[in-house]
């Protein structure tokens, strides 16, 4: 086609277009592109929610957002949310009337110890009554409690950030990491012989570091800039926190009929942006170990990172396996596992605030560190999220592990596993209840299809028990610790009585939270529940 013809065609097109557009007002012509952008943005948001949450949630979210534009409806929703928040607080605000809001004019000196003792005496009695929470048995002033407290006190003002000053603490940390790694397979040939790691402040920090490290490692290895990770709906909520903190897209897959991660669903979610697969051993809700070997095979086949969450099971599963329990594979002997988190402050019986993050090799772990070269304060490098840390926690963890030794952990595991099986058997003998899945460890989740399990929990709470409330399905679990060894029969008796009470007199308990838990489980728009939780937290911290 000649240039003359092309120019003629262009002029013809321009004349036709101008003639067509001349019938519209200029304001419409200017507004149309802007409106198109708004519509495109709305459609993009809708399809993003559709991809992440499904059609029902996407449509429901839009409907609720539109309804909330009506002032009277929005005011009603705000009023109802306030009522729920106040109910959840259960009168805690009234207890703040005598809280200090400024320093005393004259310091109390040693008299402050009386204030501490008084406050401590008013806390809820927890010995033997809490699910998880306190993992050491006995009196806090005696035995293992006293030993770890003394070790903490001796090193409480040291700081491993200054390794040249506090060399003993640096050594203790290295030894705690090495001993934990050995428990989790570092001495086995399959591990590769390069397992390394660091101590952290708890399971959440260990998980955050594992996610951050995997993200940066996969960016360096594959150039992934829009990272995604895959978790089962039973995985710990710390992964949601990590996804928000580190701008990672979260793909949540369902559990299968056995309430463990659905491997086929994981496979369907893997794509070019996948950086990390998560497996739990066990999952917090039901105490079930995900199919770690199968997930490891997927991670190895698609060359992505695979983190095993052993925060709860790290100091039980290895010893339970030695005792002959049928524990499925879970550690660095599994091909494909790139990182593991394990809490020493749970079944490791160390002071609160001690956890371990481990990596298969140094090439991966180096992406955990933060190094700063251009700071006027000098060159800076930090291994974990925290800068300064208390050496007391490290010393307490070291003392706990070395004082107990292999024989101590084996004996503790024997006791809690035996009691867990007895509690499981006792629950199975209550006709109105059923166990969720087949617990691999010391967490037993139970539910009911004939009575309201949350009402049962309210009755148990009135008897002093503090269990964990679960959803999807509505259920309750007890995480068995050494605290429960001498009182497990009391628990089963109270559980039987609570079930009988609810069956004979169904309906919410005065002051109980069953109506709120039940309503939350049925609430179709999870956005409203999200808002309630944020407002509850905002009013409590």
XYZ file of C-alpha atoms in Angstrom:
541
model
C 0.000 0.000 0.000
C 1.429 3.418 -1.036
C 1.937 6.253 1.440
C -0.710 8.330 -0.386
C -3.339 5.660 0.137
C -2.370 5.291 3.813
C -2.656 9.027 4.420
C -6.013 9.054 2.671
C -7.277 6.174 4.804
C -6.144 7.928 7.954
C -7.957 11.164 7.022
C -11.083 9.205 6.198
C -10.947 7.414 9.558
C -10.387 10.692 11.409
C -13.310 12.360 9.663
C -15.596 9.424 10.415
C -14.532 9.318 14.047
C -14.981 13.078 14.516
C -18.375 12.925 12.863
C -19.466 10.094 15.154
C -18.167 11.719 18.345
C -19.586 15.163 17.532
C -23.026 14.053 18.730
C -21.756 13.671 22.338
C -21.142 16.367 24.954
C -17.446 17.106 25.640
C -17.936 16.230 29.337
C -19.087 12.739 28.342
C -16.072 12.254 26.099
C -13.746 13.272 28.938
C -15.566 11.186 31.565
C -15.803 8.001 29.509
C -12.116 7.010 29.763
C -12.105 7.752 33.506
C -15.231 5.654 34.005
C -13.666 2.857 31.993
C -10.620 2.920 34.296
C -12.850 2.744 37.377
C -14.797 -0.182 35.935
C -11.573 -1.949 34.930
C -10.193 -1.456 38.428
C -13.386 -2.794 40.003
C -13.341 -5.834 37.718
C -9.672 -6.466 38.528
C -10.428 -6.374 42.258
C -13.434 -8.666 41.795
C -11.498 -11.260 39.811
C -8.613 -11.106 42.307
C -11.014 -11.881 45.172
C -12.717 -14.476 42.980
C -9.403 -16.238 42.409
C -8.415 -16.142 46.069
C -11.741 -16.788 47.830
C -14.157 -18.180 45.276
C -17.335 -16.912 43.624
C -19.552 -16.982 46.715
C -17.152 -14.914 48.839
C -16.485 -12.462 46.025
C -20.168 -11.802 45.328
C -21.003 -11.660 49.033
C -18.210 -9.165 49.646
C -19.562 -6.842 46.968
C -23.137 -7.130 48.262
C -22.110 -6.391 51.838
C -19.993 -3.426 50.727
C -22.946 -1.987 48.824
C -25.360 -2.561 51.713
C -22.976 -0.834 54.122
C -23.243 2.308 52.006
C -26.729 2.762 53.465
C -26.119 4.901 56.602
C -28.725 3.228 58.819
C -27.410 -0.251 57.931
C -23.798 0.781 58.493
C -24.727 2.254 61.892
C -26.542 -0.963 62.864
C -23.558 -3.117 61.874
C -21.203 -0.860 63.848
C -23.476 -1.134 66.892
C -23.607 -4.923 66.688
C -19.841 -5.183 66.248
C -19.361 -3.053 69.355
C -21.607 -5.402 71.349
C -19.590 -8.424 70.207
C -16.285 -6.748 71.096
C -17.582 -5.839 74.558
C -18.759 -9.416 75.035
C -15.377 -10.796 74.042
C -13.682 -8.480 76.498
C -15.862 -9.969 79.258
C -15.363 -7.058 81.590
C -11.591 -6.754 81.209
C -11.836 -2.993 80.757
C -13.271 -2.542 84.243
C -10.121 -4.148 85.625
C -8.020 -1.356 84.141
C -9.338 1.373 86.411
C -6.334 1.109 88.739
C -3.702 0.590 86.026
C -0.744 2.975 86.146
C -0.549 5.565 83.419
C 2.631 7.298 84.607
C 5.693 6.708 86.750
C 5.284 6.894 90.543
C 6.692 10.133 91.979
C 8.857 8.110 94.330
C 10.100 4.697 93.286
C 8.962 1.703 95.330
C 12.377 0.066 95.445
C 12.237 -3.535 96.648
C 8.636 -2.921 97.653
C 7.788 -3.516 94.011
C 8.128 -7.252 94.676
C 5.018 -7.131 96.850
C 3.115 -5.541 93.980
C 4.316 -8.260 91.617
C 3.311 -11.013 94.047
C -0.104 -9.433 94.507
C -0.698 -9.214 90.745
C 0.505 -12.781 90.262
C -1.888 -14.081 92.918
C -4.851 -12.607 91.019
C -4.081 -14.444 87.769
C -6.295 -17.344 86.759
C -5.165 -20.655 88.321
C -3.478 -22.498 85.493
C -1.796 -25.564 86.994
C -3.011 -28.594 85.075
C -5.975 -26.725 83.620
C -4.619 -25.185 80.406
C -4.381 -26.671 76.947
C -0.698 -26.276 76.106
C 0.429 -22.906 77.505
C 2.592 -24.257 80.353
C 4.588 -27.331 79.399
C 6.639 -27.831 82.580
C 5.068 -29.647 85.513
C 5.531 -28.891 89.186
C 5.917 -25.830 91.390
C 7.542 -22.749 89.736
C 9.912 -22.457 92.706
C 11.202 -26.025 92.477
C 12.701 -28.576 90.107
C 13.021 -27.846 86.400
C 11.147 -24.556 86.791
C 13.681 -23.285 89.316
C 16.634 -24.559 87.294
C 15.666 -22.719 84.111
C 14.757 -19.600 86.115
C 18.182 -19.603 87.767
C 19.941 -20.074 84.434
C 17.914 -17.210 82.954
C 18.682 -14.942 85.902
C 22.422 -15.604 85.657
C 22.551 -14.393 82.020
C 19.497 -12.083 81.894
C 21.507 -8.936 81.146
C 23.760 -10.432 78.491
C 23.221 -9.803 74.771
C 24.358 -12.182 71.997
C 24.484 -9.204 69.640
C 27.843 -8.495 71.259
C 29.536 -11.828 70.680
C 32.986 -10.436 71.472
C 31.789 -9.625 75.006
C 29.380 -12.460 75.794
C 31.204 -15.414 74.274
C 29.549 -17.915 76.601
C 26.082 -16.976 75.356
C 27.192 -17.247 71.726
C 28.468 -20.729 72.493
C 25.240 -21.732 74.241
C 23.189 -20.576 71.255
C 25.337 -22.547 68.815
C 25.033 -25.643 70.974
C 21.246 -25.347 71.337
C 20.935 -25.051 67.546
C 23.297 -28.002 66.954
C 21.529 -30.232 69.512
C 18.123 -29.429 68.016
C 19.434 -30.092 64.508
C 20.753 -33.480 65.644
C 17.317 -34.371 67.028
C 15.831 -33.487 63.631
C 18.165 -35.504 61.414
C 21.340 -33.477 60.910
C 23.544 -36.494 61.706
C 21.833 -38.669 59.114
C 23.352 -39.062 55.645
C 20.117 -37.957 53.949
C 20.351 -34.477 55.512
C 23.427 -33.556 53.481
C 25.518 -32.726 56.538
C 25.132 -28.927 56.332
C 22.142 -28.242 58.615
C 22.468 -24.793 60.201
C 20.238 -22.295 61.940
C 19.593 -19.742 64.670
C 17.599 -19.204 67.831
C 14.554 -16.936 67.701
C 11.980 -15.468 70.080
C 9.318 -18.069 69.278
C 7.542 -20.047 66.604
C 6.137 -16.992 64.860
C 9.581 -15.429 64.368
C 10.961 -18.770 63.175
C 8.157 -18.997 60.625
C 8.575 -15.388 59.532
C 12.280 -15.975 58.960
C 11.658 -19.187 57.026
C 9.225 -17.393 54.714
C 11.446 -14.333 54.251
C 14.494 -16.500 53.583
C 12.626 -18.680 51.078
C 11.347 -15.594 49.275
C 14.802 -14.080 48.897
C 16.461 -17.401 48.058
C 13.960 -18.096 45.279
C 14.324 -14.562 43.945
C 18.076 -15.038 43.672
C 17.722 -18.550 42.229
C 14.770 -18.138 39.846
C 14.200 -14.385 39.632
C 10.715 -14.646 41.162
C 9.402 -11.142 41.924
C 5.725 -11.966 42.563
C 6.118 -14.708 45.157
C 3.388 -17.117 46.209
C 3.310 -19.754 48.939
C 0.941 -22.658 49.484
C -0.482 -23.603 52.880
C -3.240 -25.892 54.091
C -6.144 -24.291 55.960
C -4.863 -26.104 59.060
C -1.459 -24.355 58.896
C -0.655 -21.839 61.611
C -1.903 -18.264 61.253
C 1.709 -17.064 61.455
C 1.904 -17.784 57.710
C -0.883 -15.258 57.099
C 1.165 -12.779 59.112
C 4.264 -13.571 57.038
C 2.313 -13.152 53.797
C 1.156 -9.694 54.904
C 4.547 -8.633 56.219
C 6.539 -9.759 53.181
C 4.012 -9.096 50.397
C 3.595 -12.730 49.383
C 0.464 -14.087 47.782
C -1.060 -16.809 49.928
C -2.705 -19.794 48.278
C -4.723 -21.677 50.884
C -5.717 -25.242 50.046
C -8.219 -27.474 51.872
C -7.414 -30.451 54.035
C -8.528 -33.856 52.816
C -10.971 -36.250 54.481
C -8.266 -37.142 57.005
C -7.833 -33.444 57.906
C -4.263 -33.205 56.585
C -2.937 -31.181 53.642
C -4.403 -32.285 50.316
C -1.344 -33.078 48.165
C -3.323 -32.972 44.906
C -4.627 -29.515 45.779
C -1.077 -28.362 46.498
C 0.055 -29.678 43.126
C -2.702 -27.739 41.334
C -1.561 -24.491 42.966
C 2.114 -24.731 41.998
C 3.078 -22.270 39.274
C 6.071 -20.223 38.124
C 5.673 -17.825 41.079
C 5.588 -20.495 43.784
C 8.441 -20.079 46.238
C 7.331 -22.194 49.189
C 5.168 -25.118 50.286
C 4.247 -25.540 53.948
C 3.774 -28.781 55.863
C 2.843 -29.088 59.548
C 4.051 -31.790 61.920
C 1.634 -31.638 63.527
C -0.927 -28.983 62.616
C -2.013 -26.921 65.601
C -5.794 -27.540 65.305
C -5.989 -31.335 65.216
C -2.533 -32.686 66.082
C -2.167 -34.419 62.703
C 1.063 -34.698 60.697
C 0.731 -33.627 57.061
C 2.039 -36.012 54.338
C 5.565 -34.590 54.578
C 7.190 -37.111 52.228
C 4.668 -36.485 49.449
C 4.928 -32.723 49.851
C 8.722 -33.039 49.827
C 8.532 -34.936 46.533
C 6.474 -32.107 45.037
C 8.906 -29.468 46.288
C 11.863 -31.401 44.911
C 10.177 -32.030 41.548
C 9.243 -28.401 41.014
C 12.393 -27.017 42.640
C 10.670 -24.877 45.280
C 11.330 -24.476 48.998
C 9.547 -26.651 51.534
C 9.197 -25.632 55.181
C 8.120 -28.105 57.846
C 6.455 -26.511 60.861
C 7.674 -28.551 63.838
C 7.075 -25.752 66.338
C 4.744 -27.982 68.329
C 6.176 -31.396 67.494
C 9.922 -30.800 67.364
C 10.568 -32.059 70.887
C 7.979 -34.854 70.862
C 7.902 -36.607 67.482
C 11.604 -37.616 67.394
C 11.346 -39.180 70.851
C 7.935 -40.730 70.213
C 9.461 -42.435 67.173
C 12.293 -43.778 69.335
C 9.679 -45.105 71.754
C 8.063 -47.101 68.952
C 5.069 -44.942 68.068
C 4.152 -45.038 64.334
C 5.269 -41.505 63.493
C 5.332 -40.615 59.762
C 8.517 -39.005 58.341
C 8.903 -35.309 59.196
C 12.554 -34.155 59.434
C 15.596 -33.382 57.259
C 15.814 -37.022 56.218
C 12.870 -36.233 53.920
C 14.078 -35.176 50.493
C 12.881 -31.697 49.533
C 12.730 -30.204 53.051
C 14.637 -26.918 53.014
C 13.777 -25.527 56.471
C 12.278 -26.558 59.812
C 11.036 -24.565 62.796
C 10.919 -26.075 66.300
C 9.986 -24.412 69.596
C 12.213 -25.168 72.569
C 9.803 -23.316 74.861
C 7.060 -25.889 74.319
C 7.930 -29.542 74.827
C 11.628 -28.615 75.000
C 10.685 -27.209 78.448
C 12.765 -24.045 78.019
C 11.758 -20.513 79.120
C 9.143 -18.741 77.004
C 10.685 -16.943 74.057
C 12.963 -19.674 72.664
C 12.595 -21.331 69.261
C 14.867 -22.641 66.508
C 14.889 -22.074 62.750
C 16.971 -24.585 60.780
C 17.990 -24.739 57.097
C 19.310 -27.572 54.969
C 22.439 -25.613 54.044
C 24.244 -22.302 54.405
C 23.413 -21.234 50.852
C 19.754 -20.958 51.859
C 20.328 -19.521 55.338
C 22.446 -16.584 54.182
C 19.267 -15.070 52.702
C 17.921 -14.795 56.254
C 20.586 -12.280 57.287
C 20.420 -8.505 56.942
C 23.716 -6.744 56.227
C 24.053 -2.944 56.090
C 27.258 -1.376 54.769
C 26.332 2.310 54.341
C 25.196 3.191 57.875
C 27.053 6.013 59.600
C 27.010 3.898 62.757
C 29.349 1.391 61.142
C 28.914 -1.907 59.356
C 25.960 -3.906 60.667
C 24.779 -7.464 60.215
C 21.950 -9.224 62.053
C 20.895 -12.871 61.812
C 17.280 -12.646 63.037
C 14.429 -10.132 63.230
C 15.449 -9.017 66.708
C 18.673 -7.070 67.176
C 19.339 -7.151 70.884
C 18.187 -10.318 72.635
C 18.388 -11.551 76.190
C 21.143 -14.073 76.714
C 19.082 -15.312 79.634
C 16.646 -17.025 77.284
C 19.481 -18.744 75.457
C 21.062 -19.883 78.723
C 17.670 -21.092 79.950
C 17.149 -23.156 76.796
C 20.651 -24.613 77.007
C 20.147 -25.499 80.674
C 16.775 -27.126 79.926
C 18.141 -29.324 77.150
C 21.386 -30.332 78.832
C 19.786 -30.979 82.220
C 17.110 -33.248 80.718
C 19.241 -35.057 78.167
C 17.976 -37.780 75.864
C 16.751 -39.886 78.759
C 14.728 -36.997 80.210
C 13.002 -36.191 76.926
C 12.231 -39.847 76.295
C 10.637 -40.197 79.736
C 8.622 -36.980 79.355
C 7.430 -38.065 75.919
C 6.465 -41.489 77.242
C 4.301 -39.882 79.917
C 2.498 -37.362 77.730
C 1.957 -39.809 74.868
C 0.450 -42.377 77.254
C -1.823 -39.770 78.840
C -2.801 -38.460 75.390
C -3.911 -41.953 74.345
C -5.894 -42.319 77.593
C -7.631 -38.980 77.032
C -8.356 -39.927 73.423
C -9.845 -43.249 74.533
C -11.898 -41.494 77.215
C -13.345 -39.032 74.715
C -14.161 -41.827 72.246
C -16.196 -43.507 74.991
C -18.486 -40.461 75.270
C -21.266 -41.218 72.708
C -22.038 -37.550 71.980
C -18.435 -36.736 70.978
C -16.042 -37.805 68.247
C -12.319 -37.284 67.636
C -11.263 -35.338 64.547
C -8.828 -37.441 62.547
C -6.326 -39.824 64.106
C -4.013 -37.756 66.324
C -0.317 -38.463 65.748
C 0.832 -36.693 68.856
C -0.464 -34.943 71.966
C -3.214 -32.735 70.552
C -6.728 -34.189 70.649
C -9.503 -32.284 68.880
C -13.090 -33.336 69.480
C -16.495 -32.272 68.193
C -20.151 -33.286 68.321
C -22.983 -33.709 65.843
C -25.708 -33.811 68.506
C -24.867 -31.012 70.977
C -23.198 -27.597 70.790
C -19.505 -28.226 71.461
C -18.992 -24.568 72.327
C -21.548 -24.852 75.116
C -19.611 -27.855 76.410
C -16.484 -25.719 76.367
C -18.270 -22.964 78.322
C -19.206 -25.492 81.037
C -15.605 -26.733 81.132
C -14.418 -23.124 81.423
C -16.673 -22.647 84.445
C -14.876 -25.638 86.000
C -11.503 -23.948 85.460
C -10.363 -25.608 82.226
C -8.890 -23.499 79.410
C -9.115 -25.301 76.059
C -8.667 -24.091 72.480
C -11.758 -23.332 70.383
C -11.549 -24.368 66.719
C -13.620 -23.859 63.584
C -14.215 -25.623 60.263
C -15.491 -27.835 61.798
C -16.625 -26.361 65.110
C -14.602 -28.216 67.726
C -12.361 -27.943 70.773
C -8.925 -29.339 71.448
C -6.697 -30.078 74.393
C -2.922 -29.959 73.955
C -1.623 -32.452 76.522
C 1.439 -31.471 78.570
C 3.188 -32.785 81.660
C 0.727 -30.639 83.610
C -2.050 -33.045 82.642
C -0.342 -36.271 83.676
C -1.636 -36.221 87.279
C -5.066 -34.722 86.452
C -6.194 -36.294 83.191
C -8.915 -38.317 84.947
C -10.299 -35.089 86.437
C -10.498 -33.664 82.929
C -12.363 -36.662 81.562
C -14.802 -36.618 84.490
C -15.482 -32.903 84.024
C -15.895 -33.425 80.272
C -18.465 -36.185 80.820
C -20.399 -34.034 83.263
C -20.295 -31.045 80.903
C -21.648 -33.117 78.027
C -24.481 -34.420 80.222
C -25.324 -30.887 81.368
C -25.503 -29.504 77.827
C -27.494 -32.486 76.577
C -30.027 -32.128 79.415
C -30.187 -28.318 79.237
C -29.199 -27.137 75.753
C -28.756 -23.428 75.376
C -26.082 -20.807 76.005
C -24.469 -20.576 79.422
C -24.803 -17.230 81.195
C -21.574 -15.353 80.564
C -20.410 -17.982 78.084
C -19.022 -17.304 74.614
C -20.745 -20.143 72.756
C -23.243 -17.818 70.972
C -20.402 -15.671 69.661
C -18.285 -18.626 68.532
C -21.305 -20.192 66.888
C -22.308 -16.982 65.114
C -18.739 -16.426 63.949
C -18.654 -19.873 62.381
C -21.877 -19.210 60.478
C -21.055 -15.636 59.462
C -21.018 -15.620 55.654
C -19.044 -12.400 55.294
C -15.679 -13.015 56.946
C -14.842 -9.353 56.445
C -17.177 -8.424 59.306
C -15.511 -10.977 61.568
C -12.138 -9.568 60.504
C -13.248 -6.102 61.607
C -14.477 -7.444 64.959
C -11.117 -9.073 65.674
C -9.225 -5.886 64.808
C -11.449 -3.768 67.046
C -11.119 -6.303 69.875
C -7.329 -6.217 69.627
C -7.265 -2.419 69.334
C -9.216 -2.117 72.568
C -6.936 -4.523 74.428
C -3.449 -3.261 73.709
